[in-house]
PDB file of C-alpha atoms in Angstrom:
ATOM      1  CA  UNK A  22     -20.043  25.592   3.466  1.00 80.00           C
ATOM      2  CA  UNK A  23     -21.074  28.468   5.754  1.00 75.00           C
ATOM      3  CA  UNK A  24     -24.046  26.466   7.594  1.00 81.00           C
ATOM      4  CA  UNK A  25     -22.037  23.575   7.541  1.00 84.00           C
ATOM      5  CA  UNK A  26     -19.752  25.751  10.126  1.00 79.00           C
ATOM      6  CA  UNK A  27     -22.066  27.587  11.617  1.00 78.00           C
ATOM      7  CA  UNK A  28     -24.030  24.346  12.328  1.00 81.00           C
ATOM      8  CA  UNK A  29     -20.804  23.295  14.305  1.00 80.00           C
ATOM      9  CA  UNK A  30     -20.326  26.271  15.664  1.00 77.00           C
ATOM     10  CA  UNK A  31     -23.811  26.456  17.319  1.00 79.00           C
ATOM     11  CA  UNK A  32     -23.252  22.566  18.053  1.00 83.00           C
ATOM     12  CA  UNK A  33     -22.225  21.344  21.498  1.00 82.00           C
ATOM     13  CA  UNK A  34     -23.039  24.984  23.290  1.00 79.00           C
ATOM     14  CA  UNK A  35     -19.652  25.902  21.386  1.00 76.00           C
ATOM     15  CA  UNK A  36     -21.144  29.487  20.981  1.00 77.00           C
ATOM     16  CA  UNK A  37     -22.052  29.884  24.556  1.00 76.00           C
ATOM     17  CA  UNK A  38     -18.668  28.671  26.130  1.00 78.00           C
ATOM     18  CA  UNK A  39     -16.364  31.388  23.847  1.00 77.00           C
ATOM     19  CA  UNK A  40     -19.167  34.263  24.362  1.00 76.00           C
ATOM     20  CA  UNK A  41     -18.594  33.375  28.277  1.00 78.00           C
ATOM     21  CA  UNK A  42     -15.337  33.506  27.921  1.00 79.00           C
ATOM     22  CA  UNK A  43     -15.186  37.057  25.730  1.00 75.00           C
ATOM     23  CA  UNK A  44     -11.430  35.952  24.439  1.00 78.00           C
ATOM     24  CA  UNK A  45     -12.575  36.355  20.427  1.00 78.00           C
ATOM     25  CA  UNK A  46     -14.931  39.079  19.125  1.00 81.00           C
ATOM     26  CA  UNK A  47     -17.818  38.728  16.742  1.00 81.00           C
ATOM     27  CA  UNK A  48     -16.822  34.808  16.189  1.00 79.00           C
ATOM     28  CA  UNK A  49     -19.514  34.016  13.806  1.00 77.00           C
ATOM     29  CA  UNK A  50     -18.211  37.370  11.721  1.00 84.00           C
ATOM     30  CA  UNK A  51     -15.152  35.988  11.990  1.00 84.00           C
ATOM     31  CA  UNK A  52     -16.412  32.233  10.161  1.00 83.00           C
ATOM     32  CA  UNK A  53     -18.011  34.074   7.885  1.00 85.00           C
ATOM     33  CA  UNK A  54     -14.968  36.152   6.916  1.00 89.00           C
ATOM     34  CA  UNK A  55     -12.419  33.452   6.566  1.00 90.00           C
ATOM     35  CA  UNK A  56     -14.825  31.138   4.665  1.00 90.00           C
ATOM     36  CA  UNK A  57     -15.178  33.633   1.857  1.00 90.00           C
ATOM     37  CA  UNK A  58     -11.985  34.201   1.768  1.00 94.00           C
ATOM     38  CA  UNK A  59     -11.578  30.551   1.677  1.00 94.00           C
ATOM     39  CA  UNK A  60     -13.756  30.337  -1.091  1.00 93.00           C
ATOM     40  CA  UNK A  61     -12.703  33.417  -2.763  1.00 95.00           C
ATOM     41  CA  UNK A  62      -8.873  32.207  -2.815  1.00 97.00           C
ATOM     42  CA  UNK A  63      -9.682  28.351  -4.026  1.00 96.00           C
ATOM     43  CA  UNK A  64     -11.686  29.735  -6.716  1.00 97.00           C
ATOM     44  CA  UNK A  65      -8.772  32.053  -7.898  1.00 98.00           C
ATOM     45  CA  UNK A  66      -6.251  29.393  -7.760  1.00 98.00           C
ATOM     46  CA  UNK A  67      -8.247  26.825  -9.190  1.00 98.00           C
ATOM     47  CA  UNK A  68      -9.374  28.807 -12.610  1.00 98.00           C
ATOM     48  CA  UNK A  69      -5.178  29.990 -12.474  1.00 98.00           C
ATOM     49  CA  UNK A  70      -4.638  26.368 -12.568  1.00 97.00           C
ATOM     50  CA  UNK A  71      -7.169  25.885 -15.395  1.00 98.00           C
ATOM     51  CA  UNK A  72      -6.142  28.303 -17.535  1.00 98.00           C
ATOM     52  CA  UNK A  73      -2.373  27.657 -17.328  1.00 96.00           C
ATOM     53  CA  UNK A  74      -3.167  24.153 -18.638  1.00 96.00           C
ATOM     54  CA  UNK A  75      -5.039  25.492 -21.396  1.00 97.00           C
ATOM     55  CA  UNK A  76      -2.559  27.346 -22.698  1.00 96.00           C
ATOM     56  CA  UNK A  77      -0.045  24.497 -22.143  1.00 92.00           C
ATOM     57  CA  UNK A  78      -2.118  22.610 -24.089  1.00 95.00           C
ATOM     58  CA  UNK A  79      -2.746  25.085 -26.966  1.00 95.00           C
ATOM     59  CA  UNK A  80       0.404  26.424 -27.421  1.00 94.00           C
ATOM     60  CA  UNK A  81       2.293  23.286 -26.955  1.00 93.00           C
ATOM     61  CA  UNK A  82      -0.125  22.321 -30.285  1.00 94.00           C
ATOM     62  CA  UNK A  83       0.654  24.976 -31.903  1.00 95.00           C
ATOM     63  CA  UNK A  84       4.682  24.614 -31.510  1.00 93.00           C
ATOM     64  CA  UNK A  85       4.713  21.586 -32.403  1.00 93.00           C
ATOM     65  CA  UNK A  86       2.989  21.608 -35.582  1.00 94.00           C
ATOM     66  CA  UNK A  87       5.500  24.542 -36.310  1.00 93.00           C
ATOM     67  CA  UNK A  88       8.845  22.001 -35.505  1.00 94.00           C
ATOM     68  CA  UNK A  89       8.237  18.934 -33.694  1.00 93.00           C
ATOM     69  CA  UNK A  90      11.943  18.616 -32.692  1.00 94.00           C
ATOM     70  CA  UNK A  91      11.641  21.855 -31.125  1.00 94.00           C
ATOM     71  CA  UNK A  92       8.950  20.905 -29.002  1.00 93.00           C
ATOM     72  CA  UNK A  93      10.702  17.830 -27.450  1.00 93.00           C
ATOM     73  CA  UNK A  94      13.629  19.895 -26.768  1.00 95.00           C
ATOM     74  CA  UNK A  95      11.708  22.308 -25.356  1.00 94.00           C
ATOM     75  CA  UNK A  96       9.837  20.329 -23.125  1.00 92.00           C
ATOM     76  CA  UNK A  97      12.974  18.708 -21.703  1.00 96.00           C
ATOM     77  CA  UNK A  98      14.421  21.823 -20.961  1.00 97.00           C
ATOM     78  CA  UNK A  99      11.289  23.263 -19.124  1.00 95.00           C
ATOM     79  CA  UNK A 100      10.985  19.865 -17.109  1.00 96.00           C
ATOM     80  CA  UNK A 101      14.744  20.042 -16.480  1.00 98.00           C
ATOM     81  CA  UNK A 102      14.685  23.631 -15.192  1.00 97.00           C
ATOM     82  CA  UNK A 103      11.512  22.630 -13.053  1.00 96.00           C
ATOM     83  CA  UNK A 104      13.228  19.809 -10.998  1.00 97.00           C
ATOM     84  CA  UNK A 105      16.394  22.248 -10.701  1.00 97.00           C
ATOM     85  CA  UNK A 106      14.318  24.576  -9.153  1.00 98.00           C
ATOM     86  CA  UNK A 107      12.862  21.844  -6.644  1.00 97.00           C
ATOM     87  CA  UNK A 108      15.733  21.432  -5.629  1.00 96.00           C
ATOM     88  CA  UNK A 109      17.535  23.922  -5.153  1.00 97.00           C
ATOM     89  CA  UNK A 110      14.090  25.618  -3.633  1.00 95.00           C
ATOM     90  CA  UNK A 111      14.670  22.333  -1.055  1.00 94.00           C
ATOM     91  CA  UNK A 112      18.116  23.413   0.246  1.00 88.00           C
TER      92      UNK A 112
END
């Protein structure tokens, strides 16, 4: 991902026009910067994701082998809650 932007940052004399223009400093520091961070934050969020739908998963088994009527009305109540908080989050 990084010499994918620096390729387009060195493309078109890009480089050359904002050094002439001294506006940003260290520019390619800067690319560098944001696309760890980039990275960095994507990666976070994505294993977050991962491991909240493992443990949906597993301890959605596990409740409803304990009592399967539970379960459903515990699932209706967490979807229920969700789209309350959509939209009240909306107004």
């Amino acid at each position: 991902m990084t010499s994918y932007y620096m390729d387009r940052y060195l493309k078109n004399q890009t480089f050359y026009k904002i050094q002439s223009q001294s506006i940003i400093d260290n520019p390619d520091q800067r690319i560098v910067d944001d696309i760890s961070s980039f990275t960095g934050t994507s990666l976070a969020f994505s294993l977050t994701l991962f491991n909240a739908a493992v443990d949906l998963i597993s301890f959605s088994n596990i409740l409803y082998g304990i009592y399967p009527p539970l379960f459903v009305v515990l699932l209706v109540y967490s979807i229920g809650g969700t789209a309350i908080s959509v939209l009240l989050g909306r107004l």
